[in-house]
PDB file of C-alpha atoms in Angstrom:
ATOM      1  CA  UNK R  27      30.574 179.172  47.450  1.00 48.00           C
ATOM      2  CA  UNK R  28      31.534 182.094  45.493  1.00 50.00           C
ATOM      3  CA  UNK R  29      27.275 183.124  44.954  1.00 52.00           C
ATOM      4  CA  UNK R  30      26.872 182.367  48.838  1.00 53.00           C
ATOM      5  CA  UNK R  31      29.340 185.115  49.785  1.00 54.00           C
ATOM      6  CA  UNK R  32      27.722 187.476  47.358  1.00 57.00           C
ATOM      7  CA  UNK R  33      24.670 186.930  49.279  1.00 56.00           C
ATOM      8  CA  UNK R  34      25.979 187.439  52.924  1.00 55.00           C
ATOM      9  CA  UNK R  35      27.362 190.445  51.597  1.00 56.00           C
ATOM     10  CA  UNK R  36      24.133 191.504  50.555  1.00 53.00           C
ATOM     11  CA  UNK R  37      22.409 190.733  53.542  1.00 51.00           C
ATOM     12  CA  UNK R  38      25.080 192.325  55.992  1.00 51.00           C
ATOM     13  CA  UNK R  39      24.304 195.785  53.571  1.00 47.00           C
ATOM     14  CA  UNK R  40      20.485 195.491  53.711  1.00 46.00           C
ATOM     15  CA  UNK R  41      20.611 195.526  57.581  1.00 43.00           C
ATOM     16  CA  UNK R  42      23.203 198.138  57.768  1.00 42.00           C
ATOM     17  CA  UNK R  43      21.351 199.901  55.210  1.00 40.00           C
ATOM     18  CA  UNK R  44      18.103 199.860  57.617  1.00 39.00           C
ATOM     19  CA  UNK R  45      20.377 201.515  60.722  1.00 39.00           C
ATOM     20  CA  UNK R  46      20.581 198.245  62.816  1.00 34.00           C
ATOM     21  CA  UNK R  47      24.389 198.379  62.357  1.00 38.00           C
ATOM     22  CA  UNK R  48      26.601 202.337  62.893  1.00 40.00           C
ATOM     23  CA  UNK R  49      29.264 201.712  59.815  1.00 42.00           C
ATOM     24  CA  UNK R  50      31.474 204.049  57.856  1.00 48.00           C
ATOM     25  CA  UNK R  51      29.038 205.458  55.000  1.00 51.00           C
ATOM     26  CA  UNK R  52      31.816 205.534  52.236  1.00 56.00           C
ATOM     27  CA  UNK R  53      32.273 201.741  52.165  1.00 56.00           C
ATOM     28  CA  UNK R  54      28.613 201.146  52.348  1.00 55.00           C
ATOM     29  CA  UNK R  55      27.823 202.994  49.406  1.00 59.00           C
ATOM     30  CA  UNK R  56      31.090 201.442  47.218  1.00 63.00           C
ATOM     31  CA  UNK R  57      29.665 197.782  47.977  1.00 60.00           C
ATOM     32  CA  UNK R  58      26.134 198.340  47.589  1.00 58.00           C
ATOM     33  CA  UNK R  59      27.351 200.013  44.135  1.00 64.00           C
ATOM     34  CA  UNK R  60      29.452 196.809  43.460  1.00 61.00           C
ATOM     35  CA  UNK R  61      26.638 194.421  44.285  1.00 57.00           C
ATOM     36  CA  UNK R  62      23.577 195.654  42.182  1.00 60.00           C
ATOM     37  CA  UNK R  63      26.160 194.567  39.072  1.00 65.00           C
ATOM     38  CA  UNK R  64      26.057 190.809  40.260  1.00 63.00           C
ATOM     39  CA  UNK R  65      23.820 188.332  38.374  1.00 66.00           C
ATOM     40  CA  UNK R  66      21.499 186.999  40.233  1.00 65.00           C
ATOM     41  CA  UNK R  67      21.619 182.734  39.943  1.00 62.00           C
ATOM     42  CA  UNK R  68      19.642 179.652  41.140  1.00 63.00           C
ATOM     43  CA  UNK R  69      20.618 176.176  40.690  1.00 56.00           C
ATOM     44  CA  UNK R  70      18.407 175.646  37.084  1.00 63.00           C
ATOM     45  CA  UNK R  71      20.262 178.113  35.302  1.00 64.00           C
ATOM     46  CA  UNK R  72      23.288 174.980  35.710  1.00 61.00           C
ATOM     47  CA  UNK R  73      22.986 172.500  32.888  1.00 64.00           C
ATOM     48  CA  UNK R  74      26.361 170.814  33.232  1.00 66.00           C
ATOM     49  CA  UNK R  75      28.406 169.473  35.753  1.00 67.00           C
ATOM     50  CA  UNK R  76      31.800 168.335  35.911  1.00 74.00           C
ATOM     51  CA  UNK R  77      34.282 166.681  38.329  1.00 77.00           C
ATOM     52  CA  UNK R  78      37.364 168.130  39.042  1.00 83.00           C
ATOM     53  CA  UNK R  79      39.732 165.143  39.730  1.00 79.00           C
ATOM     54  CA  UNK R  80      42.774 165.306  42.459  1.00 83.00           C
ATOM     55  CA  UNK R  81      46.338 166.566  40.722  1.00 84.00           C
ATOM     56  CA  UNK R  82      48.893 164.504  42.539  1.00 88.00           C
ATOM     57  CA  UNK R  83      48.803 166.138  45.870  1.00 91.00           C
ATOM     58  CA  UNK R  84      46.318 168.187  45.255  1.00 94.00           C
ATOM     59  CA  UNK R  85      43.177 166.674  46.887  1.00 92.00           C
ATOM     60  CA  UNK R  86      40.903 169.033  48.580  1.00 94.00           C
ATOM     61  CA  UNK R  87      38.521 171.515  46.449  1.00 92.00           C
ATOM     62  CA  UNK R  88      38.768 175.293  47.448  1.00 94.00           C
ATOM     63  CA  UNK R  89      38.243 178.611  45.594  1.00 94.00           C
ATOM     64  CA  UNK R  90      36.204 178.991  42.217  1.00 94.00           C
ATOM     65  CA  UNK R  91      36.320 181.554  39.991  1.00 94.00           C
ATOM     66  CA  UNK R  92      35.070 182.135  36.645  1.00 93.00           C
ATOM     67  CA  UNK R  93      35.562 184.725  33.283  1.00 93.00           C
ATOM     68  CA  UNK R  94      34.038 185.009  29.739  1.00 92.00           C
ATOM     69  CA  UNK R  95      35.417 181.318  28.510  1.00 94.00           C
ATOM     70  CA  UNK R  96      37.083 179.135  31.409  1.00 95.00           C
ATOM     71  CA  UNK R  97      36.285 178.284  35.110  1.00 94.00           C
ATOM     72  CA  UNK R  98      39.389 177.957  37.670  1.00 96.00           C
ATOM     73  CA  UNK R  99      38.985 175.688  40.367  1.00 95.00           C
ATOM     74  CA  UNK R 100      41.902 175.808  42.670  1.00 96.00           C
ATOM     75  CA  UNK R 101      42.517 172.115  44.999  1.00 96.00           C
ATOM     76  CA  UNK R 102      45.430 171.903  47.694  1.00 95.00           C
ATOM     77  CA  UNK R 103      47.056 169.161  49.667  1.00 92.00           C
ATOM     78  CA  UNK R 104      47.928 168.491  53.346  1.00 87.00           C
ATOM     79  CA  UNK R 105      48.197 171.108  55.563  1.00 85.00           C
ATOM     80  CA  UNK R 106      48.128 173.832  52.729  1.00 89.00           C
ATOM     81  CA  UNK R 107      51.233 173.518  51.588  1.00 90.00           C
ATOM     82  CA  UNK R 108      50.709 172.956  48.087  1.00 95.00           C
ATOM     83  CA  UNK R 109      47.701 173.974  45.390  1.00 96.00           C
ATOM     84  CA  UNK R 110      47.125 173.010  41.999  1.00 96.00           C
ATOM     85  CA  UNK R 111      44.553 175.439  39.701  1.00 97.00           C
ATOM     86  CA  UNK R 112      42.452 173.878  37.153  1.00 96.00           C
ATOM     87  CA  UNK R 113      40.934 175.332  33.988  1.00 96.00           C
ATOM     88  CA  UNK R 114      37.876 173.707  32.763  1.00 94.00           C
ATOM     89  CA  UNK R 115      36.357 175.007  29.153  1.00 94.00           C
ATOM     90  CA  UNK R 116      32.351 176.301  29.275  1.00 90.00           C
ATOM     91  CA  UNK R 117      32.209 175.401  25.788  1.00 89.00           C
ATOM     92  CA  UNK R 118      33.229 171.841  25.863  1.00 89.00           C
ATOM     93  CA  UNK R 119      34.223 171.039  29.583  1.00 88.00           C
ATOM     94  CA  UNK R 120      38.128 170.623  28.532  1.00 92.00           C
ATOM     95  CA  UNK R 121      40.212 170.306  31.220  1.00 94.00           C
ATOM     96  CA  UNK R 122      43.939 172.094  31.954  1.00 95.00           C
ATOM     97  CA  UNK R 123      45.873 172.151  34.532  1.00 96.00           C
ATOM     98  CA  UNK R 124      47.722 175.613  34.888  1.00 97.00           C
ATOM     99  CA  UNK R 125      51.263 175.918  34.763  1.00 98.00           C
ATOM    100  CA  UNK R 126      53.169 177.715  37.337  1.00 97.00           C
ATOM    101  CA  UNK R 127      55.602 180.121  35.820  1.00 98.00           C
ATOM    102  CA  UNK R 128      58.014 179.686  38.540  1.00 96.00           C
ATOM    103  CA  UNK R 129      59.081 176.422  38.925  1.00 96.00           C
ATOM    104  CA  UNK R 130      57.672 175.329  35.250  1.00 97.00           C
ATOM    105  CA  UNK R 131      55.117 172.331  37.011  1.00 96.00           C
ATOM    106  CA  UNK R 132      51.509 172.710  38.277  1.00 95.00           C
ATOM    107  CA  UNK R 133      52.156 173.043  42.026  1.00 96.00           C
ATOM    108  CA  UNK R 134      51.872 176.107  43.870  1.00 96.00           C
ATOM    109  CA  UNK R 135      53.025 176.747  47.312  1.00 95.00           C
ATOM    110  CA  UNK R 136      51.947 180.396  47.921  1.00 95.00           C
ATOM    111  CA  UNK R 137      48.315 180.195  47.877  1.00 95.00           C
ATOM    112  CA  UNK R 138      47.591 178.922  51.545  1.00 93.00           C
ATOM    113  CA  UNK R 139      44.635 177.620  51.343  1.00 94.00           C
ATOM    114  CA  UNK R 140      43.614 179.380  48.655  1.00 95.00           C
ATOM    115  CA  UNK R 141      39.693 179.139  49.998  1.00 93.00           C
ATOM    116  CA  UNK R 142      38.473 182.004  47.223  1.00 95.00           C
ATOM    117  CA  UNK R 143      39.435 182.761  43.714  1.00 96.00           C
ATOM    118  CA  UNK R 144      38.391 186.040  41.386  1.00 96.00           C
ATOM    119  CA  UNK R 145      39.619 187.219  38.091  1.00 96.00           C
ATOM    120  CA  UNK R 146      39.975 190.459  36.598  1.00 96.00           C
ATOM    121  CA  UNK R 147      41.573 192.500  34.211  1.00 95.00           C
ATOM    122  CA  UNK R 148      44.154 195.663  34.516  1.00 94.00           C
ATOM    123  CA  UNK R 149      45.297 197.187  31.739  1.00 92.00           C
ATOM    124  CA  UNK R 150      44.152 194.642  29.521  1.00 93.00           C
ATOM    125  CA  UNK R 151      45.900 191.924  31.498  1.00 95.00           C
ATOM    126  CA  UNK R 152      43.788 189.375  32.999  1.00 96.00           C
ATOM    127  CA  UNK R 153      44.507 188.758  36.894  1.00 96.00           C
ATOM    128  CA  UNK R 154      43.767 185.885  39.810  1.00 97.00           C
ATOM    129  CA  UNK R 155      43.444 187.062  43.067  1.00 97.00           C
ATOM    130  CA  UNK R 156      43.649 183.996  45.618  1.00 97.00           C
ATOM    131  CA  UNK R 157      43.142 184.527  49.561  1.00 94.00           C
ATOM    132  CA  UNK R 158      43.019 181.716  52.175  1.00 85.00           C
ATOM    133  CA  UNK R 159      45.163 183.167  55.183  1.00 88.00           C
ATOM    134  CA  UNK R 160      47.002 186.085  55.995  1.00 91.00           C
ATOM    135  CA  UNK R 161      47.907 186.735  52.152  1.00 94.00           C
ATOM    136  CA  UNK R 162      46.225 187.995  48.962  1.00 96.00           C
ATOM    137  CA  UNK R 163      48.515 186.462  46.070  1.00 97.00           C
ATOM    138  CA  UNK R 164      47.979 188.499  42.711  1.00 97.00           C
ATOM    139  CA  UNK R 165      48.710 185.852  39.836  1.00 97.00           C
ATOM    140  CA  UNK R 166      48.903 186.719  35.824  1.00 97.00           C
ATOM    141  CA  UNK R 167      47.121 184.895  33.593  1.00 97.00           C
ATOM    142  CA  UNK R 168      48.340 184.178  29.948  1.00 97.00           C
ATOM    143  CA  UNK R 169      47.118 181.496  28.324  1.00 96.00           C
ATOM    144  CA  UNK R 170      47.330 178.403  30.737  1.00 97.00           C
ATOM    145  CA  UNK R 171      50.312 180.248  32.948  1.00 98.00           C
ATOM    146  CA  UNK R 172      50.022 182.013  36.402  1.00 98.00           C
ATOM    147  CA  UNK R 173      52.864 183.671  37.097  1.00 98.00           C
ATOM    148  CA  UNK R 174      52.879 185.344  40.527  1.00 97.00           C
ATOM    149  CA  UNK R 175      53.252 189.254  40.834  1.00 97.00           C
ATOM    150  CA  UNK R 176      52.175 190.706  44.126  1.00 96.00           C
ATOM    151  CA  UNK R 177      51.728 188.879  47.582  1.00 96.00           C
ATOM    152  CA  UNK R 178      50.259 191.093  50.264  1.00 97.00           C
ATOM    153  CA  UNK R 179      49.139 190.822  53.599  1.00 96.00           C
ATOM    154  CA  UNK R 180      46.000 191.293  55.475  1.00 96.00           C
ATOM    155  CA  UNK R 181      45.627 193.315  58.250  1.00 95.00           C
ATOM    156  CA  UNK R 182      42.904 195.239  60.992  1.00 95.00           C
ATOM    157  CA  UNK R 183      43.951 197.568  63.246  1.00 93.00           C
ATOM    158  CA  UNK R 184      47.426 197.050  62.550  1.00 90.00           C
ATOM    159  CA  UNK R 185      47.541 193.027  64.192  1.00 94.00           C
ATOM    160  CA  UNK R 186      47.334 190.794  60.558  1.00 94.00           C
ATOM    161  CA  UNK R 187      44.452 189.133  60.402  1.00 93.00           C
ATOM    162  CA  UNK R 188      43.049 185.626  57.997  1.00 92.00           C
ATOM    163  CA  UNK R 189      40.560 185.884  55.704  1.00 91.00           C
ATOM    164  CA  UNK R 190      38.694 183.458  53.588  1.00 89.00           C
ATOM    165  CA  UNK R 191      36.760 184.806  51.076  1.00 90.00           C
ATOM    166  CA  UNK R 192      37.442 188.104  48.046  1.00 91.00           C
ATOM    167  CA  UNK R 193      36.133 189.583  45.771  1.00 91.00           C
ATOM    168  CA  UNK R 194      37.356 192.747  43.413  1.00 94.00           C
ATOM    169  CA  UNK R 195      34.429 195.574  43.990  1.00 92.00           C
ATOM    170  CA  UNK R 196      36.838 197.514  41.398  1.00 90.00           C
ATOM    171  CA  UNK R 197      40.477 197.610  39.677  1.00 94.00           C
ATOM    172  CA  UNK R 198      42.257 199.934  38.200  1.00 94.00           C
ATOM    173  CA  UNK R 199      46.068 200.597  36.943  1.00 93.00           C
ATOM    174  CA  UNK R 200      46.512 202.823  40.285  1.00 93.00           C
ATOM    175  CA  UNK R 201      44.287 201.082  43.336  1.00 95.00           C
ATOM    176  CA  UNK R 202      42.361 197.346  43.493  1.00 96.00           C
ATOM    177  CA  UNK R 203      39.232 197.626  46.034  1.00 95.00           C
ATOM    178  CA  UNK R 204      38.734 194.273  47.700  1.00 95.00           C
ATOM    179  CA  UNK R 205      36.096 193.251  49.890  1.00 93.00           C
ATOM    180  CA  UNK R 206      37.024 189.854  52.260  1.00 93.00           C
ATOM    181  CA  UNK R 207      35.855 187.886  55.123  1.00 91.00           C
ATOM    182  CA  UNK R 208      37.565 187.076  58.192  1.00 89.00           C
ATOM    183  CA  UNK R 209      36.042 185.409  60.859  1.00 88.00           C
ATOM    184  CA  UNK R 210      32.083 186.396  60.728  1.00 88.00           C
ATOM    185  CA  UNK R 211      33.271 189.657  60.021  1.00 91.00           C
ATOM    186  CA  UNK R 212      32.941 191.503  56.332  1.00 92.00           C
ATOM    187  CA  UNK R 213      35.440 194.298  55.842  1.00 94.00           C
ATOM    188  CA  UNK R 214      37.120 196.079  52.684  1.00 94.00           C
ATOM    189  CA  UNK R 215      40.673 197.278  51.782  1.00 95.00           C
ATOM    190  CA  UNK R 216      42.691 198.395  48.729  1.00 96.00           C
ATOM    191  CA  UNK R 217      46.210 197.408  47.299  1.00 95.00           C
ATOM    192  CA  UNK R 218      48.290 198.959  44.665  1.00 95.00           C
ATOM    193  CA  UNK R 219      48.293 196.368  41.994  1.00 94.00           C
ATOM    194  CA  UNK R 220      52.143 198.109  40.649  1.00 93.00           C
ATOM    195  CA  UNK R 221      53.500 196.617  44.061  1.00 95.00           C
ATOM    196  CA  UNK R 222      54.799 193.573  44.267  1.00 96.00           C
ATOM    197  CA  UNK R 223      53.965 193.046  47.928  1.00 96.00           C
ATOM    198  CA  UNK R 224      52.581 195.397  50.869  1.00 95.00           C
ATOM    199  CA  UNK R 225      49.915 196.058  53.518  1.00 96.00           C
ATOM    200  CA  UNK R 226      46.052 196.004  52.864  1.00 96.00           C
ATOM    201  CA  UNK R 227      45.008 197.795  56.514  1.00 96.00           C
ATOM    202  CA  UNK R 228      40.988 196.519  55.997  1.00 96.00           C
ATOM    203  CA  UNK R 229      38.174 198.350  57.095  1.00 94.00           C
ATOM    204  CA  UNK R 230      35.435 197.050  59.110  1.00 93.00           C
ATOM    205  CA  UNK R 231      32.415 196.804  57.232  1.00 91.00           C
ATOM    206  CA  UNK R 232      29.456 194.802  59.267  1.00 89.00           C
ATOM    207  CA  UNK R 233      29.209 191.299  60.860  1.00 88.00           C
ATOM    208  CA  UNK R 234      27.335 188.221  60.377  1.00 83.00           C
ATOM    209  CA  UNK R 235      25.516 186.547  63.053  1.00 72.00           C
TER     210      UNK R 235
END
């Protein structure tokens, strides 16, 4: 999921790229810069694979994201109102089931659907970003804890507006530089990761047919 949106992103930027689409040249140049970092994968670089079982209510499969040591695989229930996040080990395929600061248990019920995951780190603290709605929900990460720190809300042309994809093009301590999808439409925003909540107005970026 998470390689296939790297790849629509790509091919939305080659075609703007060759004039076929009129977009604002500052965002094109930030995500072509953030794409020529990606790996590029196929499925025989995978050796391993291993099942993520349900968590109580937690039943359906959603966002993935990965980091140096762990992936996170993040499952929700019926009609999104819970979500569970899962740490599997690369090294051995050890699995944990991450505990939710606020309540002390492994259900979540701010992450939506929570239909895309991605991890980075700001000022040395590592950071989940989770979208699968209206809201982007900024989680900290220490060891097998999320504790939630910033929910903020989507929005184009001042109406809010769903998305169901991320991904972190850059992150600082001042400004985070997302690029989502809502609808078939790509489109890029920033949020200040010292708030605790707030507005991401996005910017349209291209569509997909």
């Amino acid at each position: 999921m998470k390689q296939s949106f790297k790849r629509l992103m790509a091919i939305c930027l080659m075609v703007a790229l060759l004039g076929t689409l009129v977009l604002q040249a500052a965002p094109i140049a930030q995500a072509v810069d953030y794409l020529t970092t990606l790996p590029q994968l196929h499925y025989g670089d995978y050796g391993t694979v291993n099942i993520v079982h349900d968590q109580g209510n937690c039943y359906s499969m959603q966002g993935v994201a990965t980091d140096a040591d762990y992936t996170y695989c993040a499952k929700i229930g019926s009609n999104d109102a819970v979500a569970c996040i899962v740490r599997l080990a690369k090294a051995d395929g050890a699995k944990t089931i991450m505990t939710n600061a606020a309540n002390g248990g492994y259900y979540f019920y701010n992450l939506g659907h929570a239909n895309a995951l991605d991890i980075v780190k700001i000022n040395g603290v590592q950071q989940m970003f989770v979208t699968g709605g209206a809201n982007l929900v900024r989680l900290t990460m220490s060891g097998t804890t999320l504790t939630t720190a910033g929910t903020y809300t989507f929005s184009y042309n001042g109406a809010t507006t769903n998305t169901t994809a991320v991904q972190i093009m850059y992150a600082s301590s001042k400004e985070v530089k997302v690029i989502t999808k809502g609808g078939k439409s790509l489109y890029t925003g920033t949020l200040d990761p010292t708030a605790s909540s707030g507005n991401i107005e996005l910017t349209h970026l291209c569509n997909l047919d």
